[in-house]
mmCIF file of C-alpha atoms in Angstrom:
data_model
loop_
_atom_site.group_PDB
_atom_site.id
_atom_site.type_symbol
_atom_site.label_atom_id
_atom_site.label_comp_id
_atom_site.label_asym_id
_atom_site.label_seq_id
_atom_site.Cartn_x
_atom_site.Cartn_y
_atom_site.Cartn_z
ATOM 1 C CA UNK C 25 92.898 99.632 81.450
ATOM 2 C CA UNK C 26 90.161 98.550 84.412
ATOM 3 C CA UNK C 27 91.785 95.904 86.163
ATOM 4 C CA UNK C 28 95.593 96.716 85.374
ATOM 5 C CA UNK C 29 97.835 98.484 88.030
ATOM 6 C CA UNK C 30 97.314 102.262 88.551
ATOM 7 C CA UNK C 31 99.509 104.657 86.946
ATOM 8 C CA UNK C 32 102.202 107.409 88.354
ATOM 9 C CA UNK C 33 99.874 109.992 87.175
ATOM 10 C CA UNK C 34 96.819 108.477 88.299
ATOM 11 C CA UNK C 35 98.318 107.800 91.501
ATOM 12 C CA UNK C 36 99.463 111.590 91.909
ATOM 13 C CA UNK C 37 95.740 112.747 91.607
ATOM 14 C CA UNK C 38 94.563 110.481 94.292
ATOM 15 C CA UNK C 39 97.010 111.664 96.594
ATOM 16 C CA UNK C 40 96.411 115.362 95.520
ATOM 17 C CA UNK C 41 92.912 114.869 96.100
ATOM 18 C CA UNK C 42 93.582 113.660 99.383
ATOM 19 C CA UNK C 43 95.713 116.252 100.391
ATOM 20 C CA UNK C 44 92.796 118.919 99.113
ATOM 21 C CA UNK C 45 90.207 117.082 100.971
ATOM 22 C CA UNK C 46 87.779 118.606 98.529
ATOM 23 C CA UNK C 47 86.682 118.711 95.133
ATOM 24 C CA UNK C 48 89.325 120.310 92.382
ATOM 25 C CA UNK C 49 89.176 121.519 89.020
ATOM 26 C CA UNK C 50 91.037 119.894 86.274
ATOM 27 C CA UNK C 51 92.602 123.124 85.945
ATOM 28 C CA UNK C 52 94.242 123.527 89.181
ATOM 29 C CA UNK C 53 95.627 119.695 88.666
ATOM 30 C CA UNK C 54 96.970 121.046 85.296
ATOM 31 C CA UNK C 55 98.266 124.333 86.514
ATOM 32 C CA UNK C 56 98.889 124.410 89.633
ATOM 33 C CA UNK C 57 100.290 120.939 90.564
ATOM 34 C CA UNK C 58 101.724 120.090 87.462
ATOM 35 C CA UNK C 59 99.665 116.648 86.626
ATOM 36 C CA UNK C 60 98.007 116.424 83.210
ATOM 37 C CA UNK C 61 95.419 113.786 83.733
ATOM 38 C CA UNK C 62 94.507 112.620 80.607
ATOM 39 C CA UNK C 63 90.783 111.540 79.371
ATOM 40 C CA UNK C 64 91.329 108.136 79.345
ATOM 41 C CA UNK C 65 93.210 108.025 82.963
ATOM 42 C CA UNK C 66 90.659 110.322 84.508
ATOM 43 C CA UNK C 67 87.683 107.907 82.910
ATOM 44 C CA UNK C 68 89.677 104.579 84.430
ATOM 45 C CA UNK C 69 89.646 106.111 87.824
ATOM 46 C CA UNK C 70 85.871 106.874 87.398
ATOM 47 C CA UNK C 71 85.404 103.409 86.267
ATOM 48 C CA UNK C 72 86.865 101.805 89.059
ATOM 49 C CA UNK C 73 84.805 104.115 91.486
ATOM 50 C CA UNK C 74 87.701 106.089 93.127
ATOM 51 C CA UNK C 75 86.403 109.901 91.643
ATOM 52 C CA UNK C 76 83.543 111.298 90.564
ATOM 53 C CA UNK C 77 83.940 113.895 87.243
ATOM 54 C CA UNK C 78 81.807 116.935 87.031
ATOM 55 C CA UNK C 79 81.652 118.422 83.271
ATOM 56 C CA UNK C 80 81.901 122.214 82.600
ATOM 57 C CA UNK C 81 83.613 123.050 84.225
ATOM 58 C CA UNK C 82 85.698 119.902 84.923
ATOM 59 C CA UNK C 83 85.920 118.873 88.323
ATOM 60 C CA UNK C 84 87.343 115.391 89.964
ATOM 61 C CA UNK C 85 86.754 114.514 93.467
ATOM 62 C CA UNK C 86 87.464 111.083 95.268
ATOM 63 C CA UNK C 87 84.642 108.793 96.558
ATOM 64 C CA UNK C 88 85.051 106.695 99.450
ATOM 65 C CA UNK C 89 86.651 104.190 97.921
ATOM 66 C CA UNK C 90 88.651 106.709 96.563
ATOM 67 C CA UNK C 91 89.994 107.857 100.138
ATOM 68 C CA UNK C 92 90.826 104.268 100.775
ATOM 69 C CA UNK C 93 92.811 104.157 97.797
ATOM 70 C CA UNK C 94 94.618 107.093 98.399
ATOM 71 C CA UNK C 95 95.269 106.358 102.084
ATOM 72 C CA UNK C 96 97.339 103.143 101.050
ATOM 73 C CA UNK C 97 99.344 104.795 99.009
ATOM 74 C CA UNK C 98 100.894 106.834 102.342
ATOM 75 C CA UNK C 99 102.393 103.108 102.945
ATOM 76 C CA UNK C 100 102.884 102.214 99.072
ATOM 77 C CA UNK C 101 105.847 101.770 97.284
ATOM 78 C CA UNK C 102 107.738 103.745 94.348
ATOM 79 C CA UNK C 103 105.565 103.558 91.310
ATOM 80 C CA UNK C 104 107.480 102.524 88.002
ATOM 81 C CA UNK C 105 108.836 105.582 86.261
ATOM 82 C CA UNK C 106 107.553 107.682 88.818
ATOM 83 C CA UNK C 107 110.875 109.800 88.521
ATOM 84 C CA UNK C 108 113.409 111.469 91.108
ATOM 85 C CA UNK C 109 110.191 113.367 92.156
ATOM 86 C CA UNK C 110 108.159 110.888 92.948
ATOM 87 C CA UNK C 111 110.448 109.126 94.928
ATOM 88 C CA UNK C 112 111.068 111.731 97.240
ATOM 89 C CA UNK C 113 107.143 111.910 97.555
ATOM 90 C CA UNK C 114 106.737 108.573 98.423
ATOM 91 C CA UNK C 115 109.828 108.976 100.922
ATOM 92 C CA UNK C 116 107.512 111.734 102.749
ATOM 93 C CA UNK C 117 104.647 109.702 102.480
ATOM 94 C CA UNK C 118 105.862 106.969 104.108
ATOM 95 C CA UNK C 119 107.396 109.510 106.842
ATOM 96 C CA UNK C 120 103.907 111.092 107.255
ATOM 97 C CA UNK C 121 102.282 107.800 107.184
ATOM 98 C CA UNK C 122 104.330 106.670 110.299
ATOM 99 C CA UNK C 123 103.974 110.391 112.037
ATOM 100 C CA UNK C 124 100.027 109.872 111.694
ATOM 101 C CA UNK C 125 100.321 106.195 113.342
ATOM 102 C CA UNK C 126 102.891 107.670 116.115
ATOM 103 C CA UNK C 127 100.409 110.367 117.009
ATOM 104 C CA UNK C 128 97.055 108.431 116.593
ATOM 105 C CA UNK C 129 95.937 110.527 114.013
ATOM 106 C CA UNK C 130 93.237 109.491 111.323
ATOM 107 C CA UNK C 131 94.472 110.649 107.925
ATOM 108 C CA UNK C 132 91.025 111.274 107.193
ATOM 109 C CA UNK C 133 91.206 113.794 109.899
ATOM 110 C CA UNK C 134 94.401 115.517 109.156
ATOM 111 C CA UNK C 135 93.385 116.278 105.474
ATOM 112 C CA UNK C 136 90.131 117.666 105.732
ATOM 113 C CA UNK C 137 89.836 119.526 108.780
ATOM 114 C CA UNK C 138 90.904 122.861 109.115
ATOM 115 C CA UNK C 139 93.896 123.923 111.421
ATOM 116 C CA UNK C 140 91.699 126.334 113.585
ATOM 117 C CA UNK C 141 88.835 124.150 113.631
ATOM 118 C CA UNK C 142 91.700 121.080 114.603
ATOM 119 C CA UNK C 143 93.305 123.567 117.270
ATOM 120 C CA UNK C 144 90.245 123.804 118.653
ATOM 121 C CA UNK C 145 89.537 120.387 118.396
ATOM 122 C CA UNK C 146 92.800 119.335 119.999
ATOM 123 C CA UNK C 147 92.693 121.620 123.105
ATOM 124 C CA UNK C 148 89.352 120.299 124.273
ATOM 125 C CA UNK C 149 91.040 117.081 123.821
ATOM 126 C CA UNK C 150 93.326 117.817 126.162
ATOM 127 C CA UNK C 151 91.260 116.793 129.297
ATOM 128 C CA UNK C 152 90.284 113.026 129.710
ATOM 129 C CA UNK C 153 86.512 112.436 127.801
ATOM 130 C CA UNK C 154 84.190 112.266 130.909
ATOM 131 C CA UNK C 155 82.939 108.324 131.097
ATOM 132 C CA UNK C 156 79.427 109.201 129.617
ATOM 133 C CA UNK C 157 81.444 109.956 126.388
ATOM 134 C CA UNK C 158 83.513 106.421 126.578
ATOM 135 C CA UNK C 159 80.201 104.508 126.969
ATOM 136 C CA UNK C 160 78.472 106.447 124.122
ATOM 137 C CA UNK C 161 82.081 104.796 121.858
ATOM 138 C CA UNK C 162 81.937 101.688 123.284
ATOM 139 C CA UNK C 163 77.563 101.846 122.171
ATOM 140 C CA UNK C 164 78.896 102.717 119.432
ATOM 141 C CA UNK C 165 81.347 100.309 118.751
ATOM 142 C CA UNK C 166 79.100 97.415 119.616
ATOM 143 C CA UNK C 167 75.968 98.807 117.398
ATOM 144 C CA UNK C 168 78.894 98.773 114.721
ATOM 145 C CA UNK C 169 79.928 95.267 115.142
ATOM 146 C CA UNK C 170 76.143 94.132 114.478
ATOM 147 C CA UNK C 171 75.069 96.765 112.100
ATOM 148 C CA UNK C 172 78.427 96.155 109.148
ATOM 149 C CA UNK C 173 81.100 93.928 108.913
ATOM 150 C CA UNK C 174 84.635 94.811 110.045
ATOM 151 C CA UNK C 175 85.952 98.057 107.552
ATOM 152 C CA UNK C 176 82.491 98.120 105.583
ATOM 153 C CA UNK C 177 81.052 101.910 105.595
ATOM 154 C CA UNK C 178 77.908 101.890 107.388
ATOM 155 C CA UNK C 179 75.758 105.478 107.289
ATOM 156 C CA UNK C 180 75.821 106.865 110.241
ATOM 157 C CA UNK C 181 71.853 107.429 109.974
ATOM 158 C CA UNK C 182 71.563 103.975 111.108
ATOM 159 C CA UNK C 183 74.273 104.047 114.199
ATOM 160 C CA UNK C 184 71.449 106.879 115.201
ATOM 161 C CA UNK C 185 68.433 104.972 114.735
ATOM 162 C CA UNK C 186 69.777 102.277 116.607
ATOM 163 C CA UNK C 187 71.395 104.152 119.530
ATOM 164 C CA UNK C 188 68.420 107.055 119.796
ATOM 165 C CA UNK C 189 70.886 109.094 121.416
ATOM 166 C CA UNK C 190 73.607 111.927 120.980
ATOM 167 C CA UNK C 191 76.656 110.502 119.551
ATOM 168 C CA UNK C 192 78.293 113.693 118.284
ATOM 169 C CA UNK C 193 80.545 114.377 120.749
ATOM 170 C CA UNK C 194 82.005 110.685 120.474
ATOM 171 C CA UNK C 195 81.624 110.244 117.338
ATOM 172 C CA UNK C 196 84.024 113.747 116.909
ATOM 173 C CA UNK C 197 86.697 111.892 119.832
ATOM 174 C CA UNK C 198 86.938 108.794 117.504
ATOM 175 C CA UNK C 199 87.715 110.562 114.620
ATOM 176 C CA UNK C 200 90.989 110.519 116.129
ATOM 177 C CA UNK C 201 91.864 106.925 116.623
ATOM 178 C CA UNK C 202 93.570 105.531 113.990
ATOM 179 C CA UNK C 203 91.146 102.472 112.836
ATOM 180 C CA UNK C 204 88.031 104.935 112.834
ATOM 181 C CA UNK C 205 87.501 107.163 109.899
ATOM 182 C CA UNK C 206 84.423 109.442 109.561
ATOM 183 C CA UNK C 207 83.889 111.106 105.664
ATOM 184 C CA UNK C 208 81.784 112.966 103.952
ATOM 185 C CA UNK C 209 79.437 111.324 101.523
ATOM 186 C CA UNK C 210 80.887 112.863 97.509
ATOM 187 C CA UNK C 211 77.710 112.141 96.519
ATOM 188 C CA UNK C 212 75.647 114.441 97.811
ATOM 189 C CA UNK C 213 72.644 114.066 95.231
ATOM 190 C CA UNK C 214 72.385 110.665 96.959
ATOM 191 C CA UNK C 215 71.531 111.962 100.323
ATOM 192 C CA UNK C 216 68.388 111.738 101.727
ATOM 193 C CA UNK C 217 66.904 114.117 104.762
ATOM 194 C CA UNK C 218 67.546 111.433 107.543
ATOM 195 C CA UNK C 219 71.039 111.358 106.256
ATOM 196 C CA UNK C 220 71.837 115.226 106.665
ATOM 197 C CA UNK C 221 70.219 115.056 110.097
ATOM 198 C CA UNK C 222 72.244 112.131 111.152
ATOM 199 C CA UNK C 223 75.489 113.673 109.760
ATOM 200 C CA UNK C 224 78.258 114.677 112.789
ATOM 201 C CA UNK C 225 80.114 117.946 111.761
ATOM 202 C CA UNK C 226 83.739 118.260 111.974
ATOM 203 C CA UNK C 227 85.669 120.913 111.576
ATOM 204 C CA UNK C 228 83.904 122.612 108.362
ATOM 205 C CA UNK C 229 82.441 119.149 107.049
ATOM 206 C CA UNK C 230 79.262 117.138 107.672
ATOM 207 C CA UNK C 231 80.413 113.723 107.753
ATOM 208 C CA UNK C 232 78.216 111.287 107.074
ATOM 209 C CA UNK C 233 79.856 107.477 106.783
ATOM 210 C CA UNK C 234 82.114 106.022 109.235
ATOM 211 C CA UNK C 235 84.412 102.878 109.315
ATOM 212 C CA UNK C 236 85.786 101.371 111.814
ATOM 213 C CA UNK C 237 88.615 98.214 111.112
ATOM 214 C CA UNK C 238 89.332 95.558 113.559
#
């Protein structure tokens, strides 16, 4: 199956797991949305690297790649035999997709922040980022452009070691462009000390890669 073009079901749980922004138990895709990922689905999207599976109980969650994947499908096209149902998703997926683009918004952003913590997000917005805070993006930026190459995800522990400063506060403003996503790392095991420290929270998340795409 590795290799061959995803399926409407397998397609459904990476957009479900988007939407979650979280981890979710097999159960709740079962019951709750109405998907029945079977065993040798769920272990082809392992294989290919987009979720990670959690035994007893069950539990699928998307990796980075896995975010990427899901975020193209917001401009993808009607899977085969994807039904009257999925149609219509993909019709509001595309409509969302061009909302987020219209209004600058990462989809990163949208689906894993919470809407207090984005209220309160958005009405600091409001006023214009003093200029410290658009020279901290541009360091940024730059320390990017030598650090990974255009889209790669580069830990953010070493945009800190190379910029020795604060970069929260931009970090959390260019969350909101549209070619800059900051995510959480799914596998946590794989974190070291340096890379909690160097992690920006947003909203109710410690994010702790970023990509940025030319």
């Amino acid at each position: 199956m590795a290799g061959a073009e995803l399926s409407s079901v397998q397609r459904f749980v990476l957009i479900t797991l988007m939407i979650k922004g979280s981890a979710v138990p097999n159960t709740y895709l079962r019951n709750t949305a109405g998907i029945s990922l079977s065993r040798p689905h769920r272990d082809d999207l392992r294989d290919r690297g987009f979720i990670t599976v959690t035994e007893k109980p069950l539990v699928v969650e998307l990796t980075e790649k896995g975010w990427g994947q899901a975020i193209e499908e917001l401009s993808g096209s009607v899977p085969p035999r994807a039904g009257a149902a999925g149609g219509a998703l993909y019709i509001a997926l595309g409509f969302l997709r061009g909302l987020l683009d219209h209004l600058e918004v990462a989809p990163s952003e949208l689906f894993t922040l919470r809407f207090a913590a984005r209220d309160a997000t958005l009405t600091q917005a409001q006023a214009e980022p003093p200029t410290s805070q658009l020279d901290v993006a541009s360091a940024i930026r730059e320390a990017y452009g030598t650090l990974a190459q255009s889209g790669e995800l580069l830990p953010l522990s070493q945009l800190r070691t190379a910029l020795k400063d604060q970069i929260d506060a931009a970090l959390i403003r260019m969350n909101r462009e549209p070619d800059v996503q900051i995510i959480p790392n799914s596998q946590q095991g794989d974190l070291t000390a340096e890379d909690r420290a160097a992690a920006v929270r947003i909203g109710n998340q410690d994010r702790h890669l970023i990509s940025i795409t030319s």
